[in-house]
Short mmCIF file of C-alpha atoms and ligand atoms in Angstrom, two decimals:
data_model
loop_
_atom_site.label_atom_id
_atom_site.label_comp_id
_atom_site.label_asym_id
_atom_site.label_seq_id
_atom_site.Cartn_x
_atom_site.Cartn_y
_atom_site.Cartn_z
CA MET G 589 86.76 62.95 -48.29
CA THR G 590 89.04 65.75 -48.28
CA VAL G 591 92.16 66.26 -50.72
CA ALA G 592 95.07 66.24 -48.36
CA LYS G 593 96.57 69.51 -47.67
CA GLN G 594 94.08 71.37 -50.01
CA ARG G 595 91.32 70.25 -47.86
CA ILE G 596 88.86 70.16 -50.81
CA SER G 597 85.46 68.25 -50.44
CA LEU G 598 85.10 65.91 -52.66
CA GLY G 599 80.95 65.17 -51.92
CA TYR G 600 81.54 61.71 -50.81
CA THR G 601 80.56 60.48 -47.01
CA ALA G 602 81.68 57.03 -46.59
CA ARG G 603 79.01 54.92 -45.17
CA GLY G 604 80.02 53.44 -42.08
CA GLN G 605 79.93 49.81 -43.54
CA PHE G 606 82.90 50.71 -46.04
CA ARG G 607 84.89 52.30 -43.51
CA ASP G 608 87.18 49.64 -42.58
CA PHE G 609 87.75 48.93 -46.75
CA HIS G 610 88.79 52.48 -46.98
CA MET G 611 91.06 52.16 -44.42
CA ARG G 612 92.88 48.67 -45.27
CA GLN G 613 96.37 48.50 -45.26
CA GLN G 614 96.76 45.43 -47.12
CA ARG G 615 97.88 45.02 -50.92
CA TRP G 616 94.82 42.87 -51.81
CA ALA G 617 90.98 43.15 -50.91
CA CYS G 618 88.29 41.45 -51.39
CA LEU G 619 84.70 42.89 -50.34
CA VAL G 620 81.70 40.82 -50.84
CA ALA G 621 78.37 42.98 -50.32
CA HIS G 622 74.81 42.64 -51.60
CA ARG G 623 73.17 44.44 -54.13
CA ARG G 624 72.83 48.39 -53.83
CA ALA G 625 75.03 48.55 -50.73
CA GLY G 626 77.03 51.18 -52.38
CA LYS G 627 79.95 49.19 -53.86
CA THR G 628 80.58 50.77 -56.70
CA VAL G 629 80.26 54.48 -55.32
CA ALA G 630 82.72 53.22 -52.71
CA CYS G 631 84.95 52.05 -55.39
CA ILE G 632 85.29 55.08 -57.42
CA ALA G 633 85.86 57.14 -53.89
CA ASP G 634 88.38 55.21 -52.86
CA LEU G 635 89.97 55.40 -56.32
CA VAL G 636 90.18 58.77 -56.17
CA ASP G 637 91.40 59.08 -52.82
CA HIS G 638 94.32 56.70 -53.75
CA ALA G 639 94.98 58.75 -56.82
CA LEU G 640 95.29 61.84 -55.06
CA ARG G 641 97.57 60.36 -52.18
CA CYS G 642 99.85 58.23 -54.32
CA PRO G 643 103.36 59.75 -53.49
CA LYS G 644 104.65 58.22 -56.64
CA PRO G 645 105.33 60.15 -59.99
CA SER G 646 102.50 59.99 -62.44
CA PRO G 647 100.09 57.61 -60.52
CA ARG G 648 97.72 55.16 -62.85
CA PHE G 649 94.46 53.94 -61.34
CA ALA G 650 91.81 51.79 -62.97
CA TYR G 651 88.51 50.95 -62.28
CA VAL G 652 87.35 47.72 -64.33
CA ALA G 653 83.30 46.88 -64.74
CA PRO G 654 82.61 43.20 -66.47
CA TYR G 655 81.60 45.48 -69.76
CA PHE G 656 82.75 48.60 -70.85
CA VAL G 657 79.21 49.84 -71.26
CA GLN G 658 78.33 49.04 -67.45
CA ALA G 659 81.45 51.25 -66.99
CA LYS G 660 80.32 54.19 -68.82
CA ASP G 661 76.56 53.80 -67.57
CA VAL G 662 77.41 53.44 -63.96
CA ALA G 663 80.70 54.59 -62.72
CA TRP G 664 81.64 57.02 -64.97
CA SER G 665 78.97 59.79 -63.51
CA TYR G 666 80.66 58.73 -60.07
CA LEU G 667 84.27 59.70 -61.16
CA LYS G 668 83.22 62.79 -62.72
CA ARG G 669 80.88 63.87 -59.55
CA PHE G 670 84.05 63.15 -57.13
CA THR G 671 86.78 64.65 -58.93
CA ALA G 672 84.79 67.81 -60.38
CA PRO G 673 85.47 69.80 -57.47
CA ILE G 674 89.35 69.03 -58.12
CA PRO G 675 90.97 72.46 -59.56
CA GLY G 676 92.78 71.69 -62.97
CA VAL G 677 90.59 67.99 -63.53
CA GLN G 678 90.05 67.28 -67.17
CA PHE G 679 87.47 64.42 -68.34
CA ASN G 680 88.40 62.42 -71.66
CA GLU G 681 84.42 61.23 -72.46
CA ALA G 682 86.04 59.03 -75.30
CA GLU G 683 88.30 57.08 -73.00
CA LEU G 684 86.72 57.34 -69.57
CA ARG G 685 89.50 59.05 -68.38
CA VAL G 686 90.09 61.16 -65.46
CA ASP G 687 93.29 63.43 -65.33
CA LEU G 688 94.14 65.00 -62.13
CA PRO G 689 96.99 67.46 -61.59
CA GLY G 690 100.41 65.99 -61.30
CA ASP G 691 99.97 63.67 -63.70
CA ARG G 692 97.49 61.79 -61.89
CA ARG G 693 94.76 59.07 -63.95
CA ILE G 694 92.00 57.23 -63.36
CA ARG G 695 90.51 55.24 -66.00
CA LEU G 696 87.55 52.94 -66.69
CA TYR G 697 87.72 49.84 -68.28
CA GLY G 698 85.65 46.62 -69.15
CA ALA G 699 86.68 43.16 -68.55
CA ASP G 700 84.71 42.59 -72.27
CA ASN G 701 87.89 44.19 -73.62
CA TYR G 702 90.94 43.26 -71.17
CA ASP G 703 93.27 42.93 -73.78
CA ARG G 704 92.95 47.01 -74.08
CA MET G 705 94.68 46.98 -70.64
CA ARG G 706 97.86 44.80 -71.76
CA GLY G 707 101.08 46.96 -71.52
CA LEU G 708 100.06 49.35 -68.48
CA TYR G 709 101.22 50.00 -65.35
CA LEU G 710 99.01 50.39 -62.57
CA ASP G 711 99.27 51.45 -58.65
CA GLY G 712 95.90 50.38 -58.28
CA VAL G 713 92.83 48.72 -59.50
CA ILE G 714 89.40 47.95 -58.19
CA LEU G 715 87.59 45.13 -60.24
CA ASP G 716 83.88 45.49 -59.52
CA GLU G 717 81.46 42.86 -59.86
CA TYR G 718 84.22 40.13 -60.36
CA ALA G 719 82.03 37.45 -60.37
CA ASP G 720 80.76 38.30 -64.15
CA MET G 721 84.35 38.61 -65.05
CA PRO G 722 86.55 36.34 -67.29
CA PRO G 723 88.98 34.55 -64.85
CA ALA G 724 92.00 35.34 -67.80
CA ALA G 725 91.17 39.12 -67.35
CA TRP G 726 92.86 39.22 -63.61
CA GLY G 727 95.60 36.50 -64.25
CA GLU G 728 97.10 37.31 -68.09
CA VAL G 729 96.43 41.16 -67.98
CA ILE G 730 95.74 42.90 -64.63
CA ARG G 731 97.82 41.43 -62.42
CA PRO G 732 101.12 41.71 -64.56
CA ALA G 733 100.15 45.58 -64.51
CA LEU G 734 100.62 45.81 -61.11
CA SER G 735 103.96 44.28 -60.92
CA ASP G 736 105.76 47.18 -61.72
CA ARG G 737 105.03 49.52 -59.12
CA GLN G 738 103.90 46.85 -56.51
CA GLY G 739 100.16 48.48 -57.04
CA TRP G 740 97.47 47.25 -55.01
CA GLY G 741 94.01 45.31 -56.28
CA VAL G 742 90.45 45.23 -55.17
CA PHE G 743 88.06 42.56 -55.87
CA ILE G 744 84.15 43.57 -55.17
CA GLY G 745 81.01 42.15 -56.08
CA THR G 746 78.24 40.00 -55.17
CA PRO G 747 78.34 36.51 -55.19
CA LYS G 748 77.57 33.88 -58.10
CA GLY G 749 78.22 30.76 -57.02
CA ARG G 750 81.39 28.96 -56.40
CA ASN G 751 83.10 30.65 -59.23
CA THR G 752 86.69 32.30 -59.22
CA PHE G 753 85.18 35.26 -57.19
CA TRP G 754 84.40 32.75 -54.52
CA GLU G 755 88.11 31.28 -55.03
CA VAL G 756 89.21 34.74 -54.32
CA TRP G 757 86.81 35.33 -51.07
CA ALA G 758 87.73 31.60 -50.14
CA ARG G 759 91.58 32.86 -50.18
CA ALA G 760 91.31 36.27 -48.82
CA GLN G 761 89.87 35.43 -45.75
CA ASN G 762 92.80 33.17 -44.34
CA ASP G 763 95.63 35.12 -45.68
CA PRO G 764 97.15 38.46 -43.56
CA GLU G 765 98.21 40.09 -46.96
CA TRP G 766 94.26 40.35 -47.80
CA PHE G 767 91.56 42.12 -46.25
CA SER G 768 88.25 40.91 -46.62
CA ALA G 769 84.33 41.86 -45.59
CA MET G 770 81.11 40.72 -46.10
CA LEU G 771 78.10 42.72 -46.21
CA LYS G 772 74.97 41.18 -46.11
CA ALA G 773 71.53 42.99 -46.36
CA SER G 774 70.54 41.70 -43.15
CA GLN G 775 73.21 43.08 -41.24
CA THR G 776 73.85 46.52 -42.89
CA GLY G 777 70.39 47.95 -42.39
CA LEU G 778 71.23 50.09 -45.53
CA LEU G 779 68.01 48.89 -47.34
CA PRO G 780 64.69 49.49 -45.03
CA GLN G 781 62.72 46.15 -44.04
CA THR G 782 59.90 47.18 -46.73
CA GLU G 783 62.50 47.08 -49.87
CA LEU G 784 63.99 44.06 -48.64
CA ASP G 785 60.49 42.25 -48.74
CA ALA G 786 60.02 43.78 -51.88
CA ILE G 787 62.75 42.68 -53.67
CA ALA G 788 62.56 39.21 -51.82
CA ALA G 789 58.87 38.89 -53.45
CA GLU G 790 60.63 38.92 -57.19
CA LEU G 791 63.25 36.76 -56.21
CA THR G 792 63.61 32.83 -55.23
CA PRO G 793 64.89 32.08 -51.96
CA GLU G 794 67.84 31.08 -53.38
CA GLN G 795 68.21 34.02 -55.27
CA TYR G 796 67.78 35.99 -52.64
CA SER G 797 70.34 34.37 -50.55
CA GLN G 798 72.72 35.34 -53.20
CA GLU G 799 71.76 38.91 -53.87
CA MET G 800 71.25 40.23 -50.61
CA GLU G 801 72.72 37.52 -47.99
CA CYS G 802 75.95 37.38 -50.04
CA SER G 803 75.41 33.57 -50.49
CA PHE G 804 77.78 31.63 -52.78
CA GLU G 805 75.48 28.74 -53.04
CA ALA G 806 73.00 29.38 -55.07
CA ALA G 807 74.89 28.38 -58.38
CA ILE G 808 76.68 25.23 -57.53
CA LEU G 809 75.41 23.26 -60.25
CA GLY G 810 74.43 19.68 -59.08
CA ALA G 811 74.98 20.38 -55.36
CA TYR G 812 72.54 17.98 -53.48
CA TYR G 813 72.33 20.22 -50.17
CA GLY G 814 72.56 23.92 -51.68
CA LYS G 815 69.05 24.93 -50.97
CA GLU G 816 68.86 23.32 -47.69
CA LEU G 817 72.10 24.97 -46.54
CA ALA G 818 71.06 28.43 -48.01
CA GLN G 819 67.65 27.88 -46.16
CA ALA G 820 69.46 27.19 -43.08
CA GLU G 821 71.47 30.04 -43.38
CA ALA G 822 68.76 32.60 -43.92
CA ALA G 823 66.67 30.92 -41.05
CA GLY G 824 69.63 31.90 -39.04
CA ARG G 825 70.26 28.19 -38.34
CA ILE G 826 73.71 28.45 -39.15
CA ARG G 827 74.95 30.16 -36.23
CA SER G 828 76.86 29.90 -32.62
CA VAL G 829 74.86 26.17 -31.22
CA PRO G 830 76.24 25.95 -27.68
CA VAL G 831 76.77 22.37 -26.32
CA ASP G 832 73.58 21.88 -23.87
CA PRO G 833 75.30 20.20 -20.79
CA ILE G 834 72.14 18.26 -20.04
CA LEU G 835 72.13 16.59 -23.59
CA PRO G 836 74.56 13.74 -24.61
CA VAL G 837 76.84 14.45 -27.54
CA HIS G 838 76.17 11.52 -30.49
CA THR G 839 78.44 11.23 -33.34
CA ALA G 840 77.92 9.71 -36.75
CA TRP G 841 81.05 8.21 -38.39
CA ASP G 842 82.31 7.42 -41.89
CA LEU G 843 85.45 5.61 -41.42
CA GLY G 844 88.26 5.37 -43.73
CA ILE G 845 90.95 3.86 -41.97
CA SER G 846 93.24 4.24 -45.22
CA ASP G 847 91.92 7.50 -46.29
CA SER G 848 89.85 10.63 -44.01
CA THR G 849 87.67 9.64 -41.23
CA ALA G 850 84.69 12.19 -40.88
CA ILE G 851 82.58 12.72 -37.51
CA TRP G 852 79.78 14.89 -36.97
CA PHE G 853 78.68 15.51 -33.36
CA PHE G 854 75.58 16.24 -32.62
CA GLN G 855 72.73 16.67 -29.68
CA VAL G 856 68.88 15.93 -30.32
CA GLY G 857 66.66 18.62 -29.08
CA ARG G 858 63.28 19.24 -29.52
CA GLU G 859 63.76 21.32 -32.84
CA GLY G 860 65.89 18.87 -34.55
CA PRO G 861 69.34 17.93 -34.32
CA ARG G 862 72.21 20.71 -32.69
CA VAL G 863 75.15 19.88 -35.07
CA VAL G 864 77.83 21.20 -32.38
CA ASP G 865 81.09 19.84 -33.63
CA HIS G 866 82.88 18.20 -36.79
CA TYR G 867 86.07 16.35 -37.38
CA GLU G 868 87.95 14.95 -40.22
CA ALA G 869 91.18 13.99 -40.82
CA SER G 870 93.14 11.24 -42.83
CA GLY G 871 96.12 8.53 -42.27
CA PHE G 872 94.98 7.57 -38.43
CA GLY G 873 93.72 4.43 -36.87
CA LEU G 874 90.83 4.51 -34.47
CA PRO G 875 92.81 5.24 -31.31
CA HIS G 876 93.54 8.85 -33.00
CA TYR G 877 89.65 9.61 -33.32
CA ALA G 878 88.93 8.10 -29.96
CA GLU G 879 91.65 10.56 -28.31
CA VAL G 880 89.76 13.33 -30.30
CA LEU G 881 86.32 12.59 -28.62
CA LYS G 882 88.08 12.13 -25.19
CA SER G 883 90.21 16.01 -25.92
CA LYS G 884 86.65 17.79 -26.77
CA GLY G 885 85.51 16.63 -23.13
CA TYR G 886 81.40 16.28 -24.22
CA THR G 887 79.47 13.90 -22.47
CA TYR G 888 78.43 11.36 -25.26
CA GLY G 889 76.02 9.54 -26.02
CA THR G 890 75.97 6.87 -29.02
CA GLU G 891 78.62 6.62 -31.65
CA TYR G 892 76.76 5.77 -34.95
CA LEU G 893 78.63 3.61 -37.32
CA PRO G 894 78.07 2.45 -41.01
CA HIS G 895 77.35 -0.88 -41.72
CA ASP G 896 80.95 -2.14 -42.82
CA ALA G 897 82.59 -1.18 -39.68
CA GLN G 898 80.83 -4.93 -38.73
CA ALA G 899 83.39 -6.42 -41.21
CA ARG G 900 86.21 -8.15 -39.56
CA GLU G 901 89.68 -6.62 -40.44
CA LEU G 902 92.47 -8.43 -41.52
CA GLY G 903 95.40 -8.55 -38.87
CA THR G 904 93.26 -7.95 -36.03
CA GLY G 905 90.52 -10.06 -36.86
CA ARG G 906 88.15 -7.71 -34.97
CA THR G 907 86.04 -5.46 -36.62
CA LEU G 908 86.05 -1.89 -36.06
CA GLN G 909 83.28 -1.33 -33.92
CA GLU G 910 84.47 -3.80 -31.41
CA THR G 911 87.86 -1.86 -31.60
CA LEU G 912 85.92 1.52 -30.95
CA ARG G 913 84.42 -0.02 -28.07
CA GLN G 914 87.41 -0.95 -26.39
CA LEU G 915 88.66 2.46 -26.75
CA THR G 916 85.96 4.30 -25.73
CA GLY G 917 83.87 1.69 -23.18
CA ARG G 918 80.96 2.74 -24.93
CA HIS G 919 78.76 0.47 -27.43
CA PRO G 920 78.49 2.00 -30.89
CA ARG G 921 75.68 1.17 -33.04
CA ILE G 922 75.89 0.10 -36.27
CA LEU G 923 73.52 1.37 -38.97
CA PRO G 924 71.69 -0.57 -41.56
CA ALA G 925 73.08 -0.95 -45.17
CA SER G 926 71.35 2.27 -47.22
CA ASN G 927 70.96 3.32 -50.43
CA VAL G 928 72.66 6.53 -51.24
CA MET G 929 70.23 8.49 -53.01
CA ASP G 930 67.83 7.50 -50.54
CA GLY G 931 70.33 8.17 -48.04
CA ILE G 932 70.76 12.11 -49.35
CA ASN G 933 67.00 12.69 -49.42
CA ALA G 934 67.19 11.69 -45.76
CA GLY G 935 70.27 13.99 -45.11
CA ARG G 936 68.21 17.03 -47.05
CA MET G 937 65.48 16.54 -44.68
CA THR G 938 67.50 16.63 -41.79
CA MET G 939 69.17 19.61 -42.73
CA ALA G 940 66.16 21.36 -43.19
CA GLN G 941 65.41 20.84 -39.14
CA SER G 942 69.23 21.25 -38.47
CA TRP G 943 70.91 24.02 -36.47
CA PHE G 944 74.93 24.18 -36.99
CA ASP G 945 77.56 25.57 -35.09
CA GLU G 946 79.05 27.96 -37.33
CA GLU G 947 82.81 27.84 -36.25
CA ARG G 948 83.05 24.06 -35.01
CA CYS G 949 81.27 23.01 -38.23
CA LYS G 950 82.88 25.25 -40.54
CA ASP G 951 84.66 22.94 -42.50
CA GLY G 952 82.06 20.02 -42.35
CA LEU G 953 79.54 22.79 -43.80
CA GLU G 954 82.21 23.47 -46.86
CA ALA G 955 82.02 19.91 -47.70
CA LEU G 956 77.92 19.74 -47.59
CA ARG G 957 77.88 22.72 -49.73
CA GLN G 958 79.97 21.33 -52.49
CA TYR G 959 78.81 17.80 -52.31
CA ARG G 960 77.58 17.27 -55.61
CA ALA G 961 76.40 14.94 -58.25
CA ASP G 962 78.92 13.47 -60.63
CA TYR G 963 79.21 15.13 -64.07
CA ASP G 964 79.31 13.02 -67.28
CA GLU G 965 81.49 15.09 -69.35
CA LYS G 966 80.92 13.41 -72.72
CA ALA G 967 76.94 13.35 -72.20
CA LYS G 968 76.58 16.87 -70.70
CA THR G 969 74.61 15.51 -67.72
CA PHE G 970 74.55 14.77 -64.13
CA ARG G 971 75.10 10.91 -62.86
CA ASP G 972 72.56 9.98 -60.63
CA ARG G 973 75.48 9.71 -57.95
CA PRO G 974 77.49 11.57 -56.24
CA LYS G 975 81.03 12.69 -57.20
CA HIS G 976 83.84 11.28 -55.46
CA ASP G 977 86.08 13.90 -53.99
CA TRP G 978 86.89 15.48 -50.89
CA THR G 979 83.43 16.24 -49.64
CA SER G 980 82.17 12.97 -49.80
CA HIS G 981 83.45 11.53 -45.98
CA SER G 982 81.93 14.35 -44.43
CA ALA G 983 78.82 14.15 -46.66
CA ASP G 984 78.56 10.23 -46.16
CA ALA G 985 78.58 10.74 -42.24
CA TRP G 986 76.00 13.30 -42.81
CA ARG G 987 73.67 10.48 -44.31
CA TYR G 988 74.76 8.35 -41.31
CA LEU G 989 73.46 11.36 -38.61
CA SER G 990 70.36 11.61 -40.76
CA MET G 991 69.65 8.33 -40.14
CA ALA G 992 70.43 8.28 -36.42
CA TRP G 993 69.01 11.06 -35.36
CA ARG G 994 65.20 10.10 -36.50
CA ALA G 995 65.66 7.10 -34.61
CA MET G 996 65.71 9.00 -31.25
CA THR G 997 62.82 11.12 -32.13
CA PRO G 998 59.76 10.06 -30.22
CA PRO G 999 57.34 7.33 -31.90
CA LYS G 1000 54.78 9.64 -33.81
CA PRO G 1001 51.16 9.39 -32.23
CA LYS G 1002 49.37 8.69 -35.27
CA PRO G 1003 50.05 6.35 -37.79
CA LYS G 1004 51.33 7.88 -41.26
CA PRO G 1005 51.89 6.83 -44.40
CA LEU G 1006 55.43 5.33 -44.92
CA SER G 1007 57.65 7.97 -46.21
CA SER G 1008 60.42 6.69 -48.76
CA TRP G 1009 62.83 7.26 -45.89
CA ASP G 1010 60.53 4.45 -44.36
CA ARG G 1011 60.29 2.52 -47.32
CA ALA G 1012 64.22 2.44 -47.73
CA PHE G 1013 65.34 2.08 -44.29
CA GLY G 1014 62.34 0.53 -42.51
CA GLU G 1015 59.86 2.06 -40.35
CA VAL G 1016 61.56 3.12 -36.90
CA GLU G 1017 59.70 3.27 -33.70
CA ASP G 1018 62.37 3.92 -31.00
CA THR G 1019 66.34 3.13 -30.89
CA ASP G 1020 65.87 0.02 -29.53
CA SER G 1021 64.83 -1.47 -33.00
CA TRP G 1022 67.90 -0.51 -34.20
CA ARG G 1023 69.89 -3.36 -35.10
CA VAL G 1024 73.20 -3.58 -32.62
CA ALA G 1025 75.60 -5.93 -33.19
N1 LIG M 1319 78.38 56.70 -49.14
C1 LIG M 1319 77.04 56.95 -49.90
N2 LIG M 1319 76.46 58.23 -49.83
C2 LIG M 1319 75.29 58.27 -50.33
N3 LIG M 1319 74.58 57.44 -51.10
C3 LIG M 1319 75.16 56.22 -51.47
C4 LIG M 1319 76.47 56.34 -51.18
N4 LIG M 1319 77.13 54.66 -51.62
C5 LIG M 1319 76.02 54.81 -52.41
N5 LIG M 1319 75.17 55.63 -52.59
C6 LIG M 1319 73.84 55.39 -53.37
O1 LIG M 1319 73.22 53.81 -52.94
C7 LIG M 1319 72.98 53.79 -54.24
C8 LIG M 1319 73.62 52.48 -54.86
O2 LIG M 1319 74.84 52.68 -54.79
P1 LIG M 1319 75.79 52.00 -55.97
O3 LIG M 1319 75.58 51.75 -57.40
O4 LIG M 1319 77.24 52.13 -55.57
O5 LIG M 1319 75.80 50.37 -55.15
P2 LIG M 1319 76.09 48.82 -55.48
O6 LIG M 1319 76.43 48.18 -54.66
O7 LIG M 1319 77.18 49.11 -56.54
O8 LIG M 1319 74.65 48.25 -56.29
P3 LIG M 1319 74.57 47.40 -57.70
O9 LIG M 1319 74.87 46.01 -56.65
O10 LIG M 1319 73.46 47.65 -58.03
O11 LIG M 1319 75.85 47.21 -58.51
C9 LIG M 1319 72.95 54.71 -55.50
O12 LIG M 1319 71.88 55.49 -55.53
C10 LIG M 1319 74.08 55.28 -54.58
O13 LIG M 1319 73.87 56.80 -55.26
MG1 LIG M 1320 77.73 48.29 -58.72
#
């Protein structure tokens, strides 16, 4: 980095992975990066650069760590190192503040004492390890401090479950006012494989996905599929999965005519289900969904419907199965009624063998990630049943997929002890043994 006009080297060379971040034009930024990626160094360098370039009078910039002692232990030495070459620089050790010529200041804070920042004005702020900060620090104090001068804000860190950092990340990805980037250890190449292996040996697979692969899944309390999805992600099974023109595309449906209907589209390869697409909508009748299937242009196999699709509807006197058959010209199959918890177990086993198309299944995967046990606030325990919310429809359809695809695998050569799935649903030899109404 050089100081504009004076061309003083500050001794910082941005790592390639952080260049886009330094060049960002947006007011807001969210950067999710693995441990030891160089987040703190990049933040401090970014602040120094902005402080030197800011055209406004008396610019003020802040770096916030979760704890003041952290700011002192880690960031302070970087800040001093990068500003030391600037003529006229002054360090205030007690306040962790650097004063640069032209009344330009950079100061370090801890979110453990965010009240200290009340009443300030700021031109830019970086919140490092935002996942560990109390949400009120931003909303109550830091955000208002940016208003006077239309200052900018950066949220940076390593994930810690679906907390407020995740919310910022989720928002940043789809908002043009935000810069967003995720740096996973498997992609950055910043740490050698031997080092990654050594780190992996110290952590559970879930922790490793969180710390090094930027997974937000690890800590969703009560999540049914967190571990399986994290494993699928780590194993590279969530990726681009092309639709194989040789294989039929089957669909598994959760039907909610008055609310949401969710549909998973899948093919069954030797390696397991290839989940190629997902669709969910609400407030439509079956003709809409039949039209969606048609518009996707796949060559369809079988539609799998839940047990209640056999019930006759008031009004038409027909079953949903019959209506869908009329609309598609194909014969949908009805899955046997099943216990939800057994279905979730089947869902987990299926997930362990499934490949997902990252783009087309994005929303469905999000629902599966967040599908979780209902929490009893009074007893402070999880109930033995899922929480009913927006995730339920895709999660139910996933249970149906899990029942359906197993029926398509070839019969096992050797007899085996009955699994809990088989005990729950009956042992299935082939597709013909399914009850077809
Ligand atoms: N641009 C750079 N050039 C050279 N070394 C760097 C650079 N960025 C970071 N490093 C070095 O990499 C190491 C990790 O940097 P840093 O502390 O910024 O990472 P981090 O992502 O904040 O880590 P943590 O997850 O532990 O907070 C440090 O030893 C630091 O000096
Ligand atoms: Mg750091």
